[in-house]
CSV table of N, CA, C and O in Angstrom, one decimal:
chain,number,residue,atom,x,y,z
A,1,MET,N,19.7,-14.4,-12.4
A,1,MET,CA,18.7,-14.2,-11.4
A,1,MET,C,18.7,-15.4,-10.4
A,1,MET,O,17.7,-15.7,-9.8
A,2,ALA,N,20.0,-16.0,-10.3
A,2,ALA,CA,20.2,-17.1,-9.3
A,2,ALA,C,21.7,-17.1,-9.0
A,2,ALA,O,22.5,-16.7,-9.8
A,3,VAL,N,22.0,-17.7,-7.9
A,3,VAL,CA,23.4,-17.9,-7.5
A,3,VAL,C,23.8,-19.2,-8.1
A,3,VAL,O,23.3,-20.3,-7.7
A,4,THR,N,24.7,-19.2,-9.1
A,4,THR,CA,25.2,-20.4,-9.8
A,4,THR,C,26.6,-20.2,-10.4
A,4,THR,O,26.9,-19.0,-10.6
A,5,LEU,N,27.3,-21.2,-10.6
A,5,LEU,CA,28.6,-21.1,-11.2
A,5,LEU,C,28.5,-21.2,-12.7
A,5,LEU,O,29.4,-20.7,-13.5
A,6,LYS,N,27.5,-21.8,-13.2
A,6,LYS,CA,27.3,-22.0,-14.7
A,6,LYS,C,26.6,-20.8,-15.3
A,6,LYS,O,25.6,-20.4,-14.9
A,7,ASN,N,27.2,-20.3,-16.4
A,7,ASN,CA,26.6,-19.2,-17.2
A,7,ASN,C,26.3,-18.0,-16.3
A,7,ASN,O,25.2,-17.4,-16.4
A,8,SER,N,27.1,-17.6,-15.3
A,8,SER,CA,26.8,-16.5,-14.4
A,8,SER,C,27.7,-15.3,-14.6
A,8,SER,O,28.7,-15.4,-15.3
A,9,LYS,N,27.2,-14.2,-14.1
A,9,LYS,CA,28.0,-13.0,-14.1
A,9,LYS,C,28.2,-12.6,-12.6
A,9,LYS,O,27.5,-12.9,-11.7
A,10,ASN,N,29.4,-11.9,-12.4
A,10,ASN,CA,29.7,-11.5,-11.0
A,10,ASN,C,28.7,-10.5,-10.5
A,10,ASN,O,28.2,-9.7,-11.2
A,11,ALA,N,28.3,-10.7,-9.2
A,11,ALA,CA,27.4,-9.8,-8.6
A,11,ALA,C,27.8,-9.7,-7.1
A,11,ALA,O,28.0,-10.7,-6.4
A,12,THR,N,28.0,-8.5,-6.6
A,12,THR,CA,28.5,-8.3,-5.2
A,12,THR,C,27.5,-7.3,-4.5
A,12,THR,O,27.3,-6.2,-5.0
A,13,THR,N,27.0,-7.8,-3.3
A,13,THR,CA,26.2,-7.0,-2.5
A,13,THR,C,26.8,-7.0,-1.1
A,13,THR,O,27.0,-8.0,-0.5
A,14,GLN,N,27.0,-5.8,-0.6
A,14,GLN,CA,27.4,-5.6,0.8
A,14,GLN,C,26.2,-5.2,1.6
A,14,GLN,O,25.3,-4.5,1.1
A,15,TYR,N,26.2,-5.6,2.9
A,15,TYR,CA,25.0,-5.2,3.7
A,15,TYR,C,25.4,-4.9,5.1
A,15,TYR,O,26.5,-5.4,5.6
A,16,GLU,N,24.7,-4.1,5.8
A,16,GLU,CA,24.9,-3.8,7.2
A,16,GLU,C,23.6,-3.8,7.9
A,16,GLU,O,22.5,-3.5,7.4
A,17,VAL,N,23.6,-4.3,9.2
A,17,VAL,CA,22.4,-4.4,10.0
A,17,VAL,C,22.1,-3.0,10.6
A,17,VAL,O,22.9,-2.4,11.2
A,18,ILE,N,20.8,-2.6,10.4
A,18,ILE,CA,20.4,-1.3,11.0
A,18,ILE,C,19.7,-1.6,12.3
A,18,ILE,O,19.9,-0.9,13.3
A,19,ASN,N,18.8,-2.6,12.3
A,19,ASN,CA,18.0,-3.0,13.5
A,19,ASN,C,17.5,-4.4,13.4
A,19,ASN,O,17.2,-4.9,12.3
A,20,ARG,N,17.5,-5.1,14.5
A,20,ARG,CA,16.9,-6.4,14.6
A,20,ARG,C,15.6,-6.4,15.3
A,20,ARG,O,15.4,-5.8,16.3
A,21,PHE,N,14.7,-7.2,14.7
A,21,PHE,CA,13.3,-7.3,15.3
A,21,PHE,C,12.9,-8.8,15.4
A,21,PHE,O,12.0,-9.3,14.6
A,22,GLY,N,13.5,-9.6,16.2
A,22,GLY,CA,13.2,-11.0,16.3
A,22,GLY,C,13.5,-11.7,15.1
A,22,GLY,O,14.6,-11.9,14.7
A,23,ASP,N,12.4,-12.2,14.3
A,23,ASP,CA,12.6,-12.9,13.1
A,23,ASP,C,12.9,-12.0,11.9
A,23,ASP,O,13.2,-12.5,10.8
A,24,PHE,N,12.9,-10.7,12.1
A,24,PHE,CA,13.2,-9.8,11.0
A,24,PHE,C,14.4,-8.9,11.3
A,24,PHE,O,14.7,-8.6,12.4
A,25,THR,N,15.1,-8.5,10.2
A,25,THR,CA,16.2,-7.6,10.4
A,25,THR,C,16.1,-6.5,9.3
A,25,THR,O,15.9,-6.8,8.1
A,26,HIS,N,16.2,-5.2,9.7
A,26,HIS,CA,16.3,-4.1,8.8
A,26,HIS,C,17.7,-3.9,8.4
A,26,HIS,O,18.6,-3.7,9.3
A,27,ILE,N,18.0,-4.0,7.1
A,27,ILE,CA,19.4,-3.8,6.7
A,27,ILE,C,19.5,-2.7,5.6
A,27,ILE,O,18.6,-2.3,5.0
A,28,ARG,N,20.8,-2.3,5.4
A,28,ARG,CA,21.1,-1.4,4.3
A,28,ARG,C,22.0,-2.2,3.4
A,28,ARG,O,23.0,-2.8,3.8
A,29,CYS,N,21.7,-2.1,2.1
A,29,CYS,CA,22.6,-2.8,1.1
A,29,CYS,C,23.3,-1.8,0.3
A,29,CYS,O,22.7,-0.8,-0.1
A,30,ILE,N,24.5,-2.1,0.0
A,30,ILE,CA,25.3,-1.3,-1.0
A,30,ILE,C,25.7,-2.3,-2.1
A,30,ILE,O,26.4,-3.3,-1.9
A,31,LEU,N,25.3,-1.9,-3.3
A,31,LEU,CA,25.6,-2.8,-4.5
A,31,LEU,C,26.9,-2.3,-5.2
A,31,LEU,O,27.0,-1.2,-5.5
A,32,GLU,N,27.7,-3.3,-5.5
A,32,GLU,CA,28.9,-3.0,-6.3
A,32,GLU,C,28.6,-3.3,-7.7
A,32,GLU,O,29.3,-2.8,-8.6
A,33,THR,N,27.6,-4.1,-8.0
A,33,THR,CA,27.1,-4.4,-9.3
A,33,THR,C,25.6,-4.1,-9.4
A,33,THR,O,25.0,-3.9,-8.4
A,34,GLY,N,25.0,-4.2,-10.5
A,34,GLY,CA,23.6,-3.9,-10.6
A,34,GLY,C,22.9,-5.0,-11.5
A,34,GLY,O,22.5,-4.8,-12.6
A,35,ARG,N,22.8,-6.2,-10.9
A,35,ARG,CA,22.1,-7.3,-11.6
A,35,ARG,C,20.7,-7.3,-11.3
A,35,ARG,O,20.2,-6.9,-10.2
A,36,THR,N,19.9,-7.9,-12.2
A,36,THR,CA,18.5,-8.0,-12.0
A,36,THR,C,18.1,-8.8,-10.8
A,36,THR,O,18.7,-9.9,-10.6
A,37,HIS,N,17.3,-8.3,-9.9
A,37,HIS,CA,16.9,-9.0,-8.7
A,37,HIS,C,18.0,-9.3,-7.7
A,37,HIS,O,17.9,-10.1,-6.8
A,38,GLN,N,19.2,-8.6,-7.9
A,38,GLN,CA,20.4,-8.9,-7.1
A,38,GLN,C,20.2,-9.0,-5.6
A,38,GLN,O,20.6,-10.0,-5.0
A,39,ILE,N,19.6,-8.0,-5.0
A,39,ILE,CA,19.4,-8.0,-3.5
A,39,ILE,C,18.5,-9.1,-3.1
A,39,ILE,O,18.8,-9.9,-2.2
A,40,ARG,N,17.4,-9.3,-3.8
A,40,ARG,CA,16.4,-10.3,-3.5
A,40,ARG,C,17.1,-11.7,-3.6
A,40,ARG,O,16.9,-12.6,-2.8
A,41,VAL,N,17.8,-12.0,-4.7
A,41,VAL,CA,18.5,-13.3,-4.9
A,41,VAL,C,19.6,-13.5,-3.8
A,41,VAL,O,19.6,-14.6,-3.2
A,42,HIS,N,20.4,-12.5,-3.5
A,42,HIS,CA,21.5,-12.7,-2.6
A,42,HIS,C,20.9,-12.9,-1.1
A,42,HIS,O,21.4,-13.8,-0.4
A,43,MET,N,19.9,-12.1,-0.7
A,43,MET,CA,19.4,-12.3,0.6
A,43,MET,C,18.7,-13.6,0.8
A,43,MET,O,18.9,-14.3,1.8
A,44,ALA,N,18.0,-14.1,-0.2
A,44,ALA,CA,17.3,-15.4,-0.2
A,44,ALA,C,18.4,-16.5,-0.1
A,44,ALA,O,18.2,-17.5,0.6
A,45,TYR,N,19.4,-16.3,-0.9
A,45,TYR,CA,20.5,-17.3,-0.9
A,45,TYR,C,21.2,-17.6,0.4
A,45,TYR,O,21.5,-18.7,0.8
A,46,ILE,N,21.3,-16.5,1.2
A,46,ILE,CA,22.0,-16.6,2.5
A,46,ILE,C,20.9,-16.9,3.6
A,46,ILE,O,21.3,-16.9,4.8
A,47,GLY,N,19.7,-17.2,3.2
A,47,GLY,CA,18.7,-17.6,4.2
A,47,GLY,C,17.9,-16.4,4.9
A,47,GLY,O,17.3,-16.6,5.9
A,48,HIS,N,18.0,-15.2,4.2
A,48,HIS,CA,17.3,-14.1,4.8
A,48,HIS,C,16.5,-13.4,3.7
A,48,HIS,O,16.8,-12.2,3.3
A,49,PRO,N,15.4,-14.0,3.2
A,49,PRO,CA,14.7,-13.4,2.1
A,49,PRO,C,13.9,-12.1,2.6
A,49,PRO,O,13.7,-11.9,3.8
A,50,LEU,N,13.6,-11.3,1.6
A,50,LEU,CA,12.9,-10.1,1.9
A,50,LEU,C,11.5,-10.3,2.3
A,50,LEU,O,10.8,-11.1,1.7
A,51,ALA,N,11.0,-9.6,3.3
A,51,ALA,CA,9.6,-9.6,3.7
A,51,ALA,C,8.7,-9.2,2.5
A,51,ALA,O,9.0,-8.2,1.9
A,52,GLY,N,7.7,-10.0,2.3
A,52,GLY,CA,6.8,-9.7,1.2
A,52,GLY,C,7.2,-10.2,-0.2
A,52,GLY,O,6.5,-9.9,-1.2
A,53,ASP,N,8.4,-10.8,-0.3
A,53,ASP,CA,8.9,-11.2,-1.6
A,53,ASP,C,8.2,-12.6,-2.0
A,53,ASP,O,8.5,-13.6,-1.5
A,54,MET,N,7.3,-12.5,-3.0
A,54,MET,CA,6.5,-13.7,-3.4
A,54,MET,C,7.3,-14.6,-4.3
A,54,MET,O,6.9,-15.7,-4.5
A,55,VAL,N,8.4,-14.1,-4.9
A,55,VAL,CA,9.2,-14.9,-5.9
A,55,VAL,C,10.3,-15.6,-5.1
A,55,VAL,O,10.5,-16.8,-5.2
A,56,TYR,N,11.2,-14.8,-4.4
A,56,TYR,CA,12.3,-15.4,-3.8
A,56,TYR,C,12.2,-15.6,-2.3
A,56,TYR,O,13.0,-16.2,-1.6
A,57,GLY,N,11.0,-15.2,-1.8
A,57,GLY,CA,10.8,-15.3,-0.3
A,57,GLY,C,10.3,-16.7,0.1
A,57,GLY,O,10.3,-17.6,-0.6
A,58,PRO,N,10.0,-16.8,1.4
A,58,PRO,CA,9.5,-18.1,2.0
A,58,PRO,C,8.2,-18.5,1.4
A,58,PRO,O,7.4,-17.7,0.9
A,59,LYS,N,7.8,-19.7,1.6
A,59,LYS,CA,6.5,-20.2,1.2
A,59,LYS,C,5.4,-19.5,1.9
A,59,LYS,O,4.3,-19.2,1.4
A,60,LYS,N,5.6,-19.2,3.2
A,60,LYS,CA,4.6,-18.4,4.0
A,60,LYS,C,4.9,-16.9,3.9
A,60,LYS,O,5.2,-16.3,4.9
A,61,VAL,N,4.8,-16.4,2.7
A,61,VAL,CA,5.2,-15.0,2.5
A,61,VAL,C,4.1,-14.1,3.1
A,61,VAL,O,3.0,-14.4,3.1
A,62,ILE,N,4.6,-12.9,3.5
A,62,ILE,CA,3.6,-11.9,4.1
A,62,ILE,C,2.9,-11.3,2.9
A,62,ILE,O,3.5,-10.6,2.1
A,63,LYS,N,1.6,-11.5,2.8
A,63,LYS,CA,0.9,-11.0,1.6
A,63,LYS,C,0.2,-9.7,1.9
A,63,LYS,O,-0.4,-9.1,1.0
A,64,SER,N,0.2,-9.2,3.2
A,64,SER,CA,-0.5,-7.9,3.5
A,64,SER,C,0.3,-6.7,3.2
A,64,SER,O,-0.2,-5.6,3.3
A,65,LEU,N,1.5,-6.8,2.7
A,65,LEU,CA,2.3,-5.7,2.3
A,65,LEU,C,2.0,-5.3,0.9
A,65,LEU,O,1.5,-6.1,0.1
A,66,GLU,N,2.4,-4.1,0.4
A,66,GLU,CA,2.2,-3.7,-0.9
A,66,GLU,C,3.4,-4.0,-1.8
A,66,GLU,O,3.9,-3.2,-2.6
A,67,GLY,N,4.0,-5.2,-1.6
A,67,GLY,CA,5.2,-5.6,-2.3
A,67,GLY,C,6.2,-6.0,-1.3
A,67,GLY,O,6.0,-6.1,-0.1
A,68,GLN,N,7.4,-6.3,-1.8
A,68,GLN,CA,8.5,-6.7,-0.9
A,68,GLN,C,9.0,-5.5,-0.2
A,68,GLN,O,9.0,-4.4,-0.7
A,69,CYS,N,9.6,-5.7,1.0
A,69,CYS,CA,10.2,-4.6,1.7
A,69,CYS,C,11.6,-4.4,1.1
A,69,CYS,O,12.6,-4.8,1.7
A,70,LEU,N,11.6,-3.7,0.0
A,70,LEU,CA,12.9,-3.3,-0.7
A,70,LEU,C,12.7,-1.9,-1.2
A,70,LEU,O,11.7,-1.7,-1.9
A,71,HIS,N,13.6,-1.0,-0.9
A,71,HIS,CA,13.5,0.4,-1.3
A,71,HIS,C,14.8,1.0,-1.6
A,71,HIS,O,15.8,0.8,-0.8
A,72,ALA,N,14.9,1.6,-2.7
A,72,ALA,CA,16.2,2.3,-3.1
A,72,ALA,C,16.1,3.7,-2.5
A,72,ALA,O,15.5,4.6,-3.0
A,73,GLY,N,16.7,3.9,-1.3
A,73,GLY,CA,16.8,5.2,-0.6
A,73,GLY,C,17.6,6.2,-1.3
A,73,GLY,O,17.4,7.4,-1.3
A,74,GLU,N,18.7,5.6,-2.0
A,74,GLU,CA,19.6,6.5,-2.8
A,74,GLU,C,20.1,5.7,-3.9
A,74,GLU,O,20.5,4.5,-3.8
A,75,ILE,N,20.1,6.3,-5.1
A,75,ILE,CA,20.6,5.6,-6.3
A,75,ILE,C,21.4,6.7,-7.1
A,75,ILE,O,21.0,7.8,-7.2
A,76,GLY,N,22.5,6.3,-7.6
A,76,GLY,CA,23.3,7.2,-8.4
A,76,GLY,C,23.9,6.4,-9.6
A,76,GLY,O,24.2,5.2,-9.5
A,77,PHE,N,24.1,7.1,-10.7
A,77,PHE,CA,24.6,6.5,-11.9
A,77,PHE,C,25.1,7.6,-12.9
A,77,PHE,O,24.8,8.8,-12.8
A,78,VAL,N,26.0,7.2,-13.8
A,78,VAL,CA,26.4,8.1,-14.8
A,78,VAL,C,25.4,8.0,-16.0
A,78,VAL,O,25.2,6.9,-16.5
A,79,HIS,N,24.9,9.1,-16.4
A,79,HIS,CA,23.9,9.2,-17.5
A,79,HIS,C,24.6,8.7,-18.8
A,79,HIS,O,25.7,9.1,-19.1
A,80,PRO,N,24.0,7.7,-19.5
A,80,PRO,CA,24.6,7.1,-20.6
A,80,PRO,C,24.8,8.0,-21.8
A,80,PRO,O,25.7,7.8,-22.6
A,81,ARG,N,24.0,9.1,-21.9
A,81,ARG,CA,24.2,10.0,-23.0
A,81,ARG,C,25.0,11.2,-22.7
A,81,ARG,O,25.9,11.7,-23.5
A,82,THR,N,24.8,11.8,-21.5
A,82,THR,CA,25.5,13.1,-21.2
A,82,THR,C,26.8,12.8,-20.4
A,82,THR,O,27.6,13.7,-20.4
A,83,GLY,N,26.9,11.6,-19.8
A,83,GLY,CA,28.1,11.4,-19.0
A,83,GLY,C,28.1,12.0,-17.7
A,83,GLY,O,29.0,11.9,-16.9
A,84,GLN,N,27.0,12.7,-17.4
A,84,GLN,CA,26.8,13.4,-16.1
A,84,GLN,C,26.4,12.4,-15.0
A,84,GLN,O,25.5,11.6,-15.2
A,85,TYR,N,27.0,12.6,-13.8
A,85,TYR,CA,26.6,11.8,-12.7
A,85,TYR,C,25.3,12.3,-12.1
A,85,TYR,O,25.2,13.5,-11.9
A,86,MET,N,24.4,11.4,-11.9
A,86,MET,CA,23.1,11.8,-11.4
A,86,MET,C,22.8,11.0,-10.1
A,86,MET,O,23.1,9.8,-10.1
A,87,GLU,N,22.2,11.6,-9.1
A,87,GLU,CA,21.9,10.9,-7.9
A,87,GLU,C,20.5,11.3,-7.4
A,87,GLU,O,20.1,12.5,-7.5
A,88,PHE,N,19.8,10.3,-6.9
A,88,PHE,CA,18.4,10.6,-6.5
A,88,PHE,C,18.2,9.9,-5.1
A,88,PHE,O,18.7,8.9,-4.8
A,89,LYS,N,17.4,10.6,-4.3
A,89,LYS,CA,17.1,10.1,-2.9
A,89,LYS,C,15.6,10.0,-2.8
A,89,LYS,O,14.9,10.8,-3.3
A,90,SER,N,15.2,9.0,-2.0
A,90,SER,CA,13.7,8.8,-1.8
A,90,SER,C,13.5,8.3,-0.4
A,90,SER,O,14.2,7.4,0.1
A,91,GLU,N,12.4,8.8,0.3
A,91,GLU,CA,12.1,8.3,1.6
A,91,GLU,C,11.4,6.9,1.5
A,91,GLU,O,10.8,6.6,0.4
A,92,LEU,N,11.4,6.2,2.6
A,92,LEU,CA,10.7,4.9,2.6
A,92,LEU,C,9.2,5.1,2.3
A,92,LEU,O,8.6,6.1,2.8
A,93,PRO,N,8.6,4.2,1.6
A,93,PRO,CA,7.1,4.4,1.4
A,93,PRO,C,6.4,4.1,2.7
A,93,PRO,O,6.9,3.4,3.6
A,94,ASP,N,5.2,4.6,2.8
A,94,ASP,CA,4.4,4.5,4.0
A,94,ASP,C,4.2,3.0,4.5
A,94,ASP,O,4.3,2.7,5.7
A,95,TYR,N,3.9,2.1,3.6
A,95,TYR,CA,3.7,0.7,4.0
A,95,TYR,C,4.9,0.1,4.6
A,95,TYR,O,4.8,-0.7,5.6
A,96,PHE,N,6.1,0.5,4.2
A,96,PHE,CA,7.4,0.0,4.7
A,96,PHE,C,7.6,0.6,6.1
A,96,PHE,O,7.9,-0.1,7.1
A,97,LYS,N,7.3,1.9,6.3
A,97,LYS,CA,7.4,2.6,7.6
A,97,LYS,C,6.5,2.0,8.6
A,97,LYS,O,6.8,1.7,9.8
A,98,THR,N,5.2,1.7,8.2
A,98,THR,CA,4.2,1.1,9.0
A,98,THR,C,4.7,-0.3,9.5
A,98,THR,O,4.5,-0.7,10.6
A,99,PHE,N,5.2,-1.1,8.6
A,99,PHE,CA,5.7,-2.4,8.9
A,99,PHE,C,6.8,-2.4,9.9
A,99,PHE,O,6.8,-3.1,10.9
A,100,LEU,N,7.8,-1.5,9.7
A,100,LEU,CA,8.9,-1.3,10.7
A,100,LEU,C,8.4,-0.9,12.0
A,100,LEU,O,8.8,-1.4,13.1
A,101,ALA,N,7.4,0.0,12.0
A,101,ALA,CA,6.9,0.5,13.3
A,101,ALA,C,6.2,-0.6,14.0
A,101,ALA,O,6.3,-0.8,15.3
A,102,ARG,N,5.4,-1.5,13.3
A,102,ARG,CA,4.7,-2.6,13.9
A,102,ARG,C,5.7,-3.6,14.5
A,102,ARG,O,5.6,-4.1,15.6
A,103,LEU,N,6.8,-3.8,13.7
A,103,LEU,CA,7.9,-4.7,14.3
A,103,LEU,C,8.5,-4.2,15.5
A,103,LEU,O,8.8,-4.9,16.5
A,104,ASP,N,8.8,-2.9,15.5
A,104,ASP,CA,9.4,-2.2,16.6
A,104,ASP,C,8.5,-2.3,17.8
A,104,ASP,O,8.9,-2.5,19.0
A,105,GLY,N,7.2,-2.1,17.6
A,105,GLY,CA,6.2,-2.1,18.7
A,105,GLY,C,6.0,-3.5,19.3
A,105,GLY,O,5.7,-3.7,20.5
A,106,SER,N,6.3,-4.5,18.5
A,106,SER,CA,6.1,-5.9,19.0
A,106,SER,C,7.3,-6.3,19.9
A,106,SER,O,7.2,-7.3,20.6
A,107,ARG,N,8.4,-5.6,19.9
A,107,ARG,CA,9.5,-5.9,20.7
A,107,ARG,C,9.3,-5.5,22.1
A,107,ARG,O,10.0,-5.9,23.0
A,108,LYS,N,8.4,-4.5,22.4
A,108,LYS,CA,8.3,-3.9,23.7
A,108,LYS,C,7.4,-4.7,24.6
A,108,LYS,O,6.6,-5.5,24.3
C-alpha cells in the first residue's frame, strides 16, 4: 500500500485525462494489477491525490464529499469457482456527479 522497492509487488495503473478543471482533473484508470488501494497510492505518488481521500490525499482534504472521488464504473474478473468471466457496470454516484458539475460550473 505504498510505492517502495523493498518487500513490494508489481502494480501497474494506466490513466487517461477525461477533463481538466483548474486544480482538479477527471481521469479514467485502467488497472493491469489489482493491489489494495492501488489507484489511491499511485495517484498520490505522482502528486495527484484523489479528491476526498483522507488517507493518501493532501492535508487540506475535501471533507464535504461522501468519500474519495473514486468509482469503479466497470469491473470484470474470472469467477474463482466457476471460471466464468463476469463483468459489472455502475454509474457514478450522485455526490461524484454533483462535484464534477460544480467543478465544471466554476470554469465558466
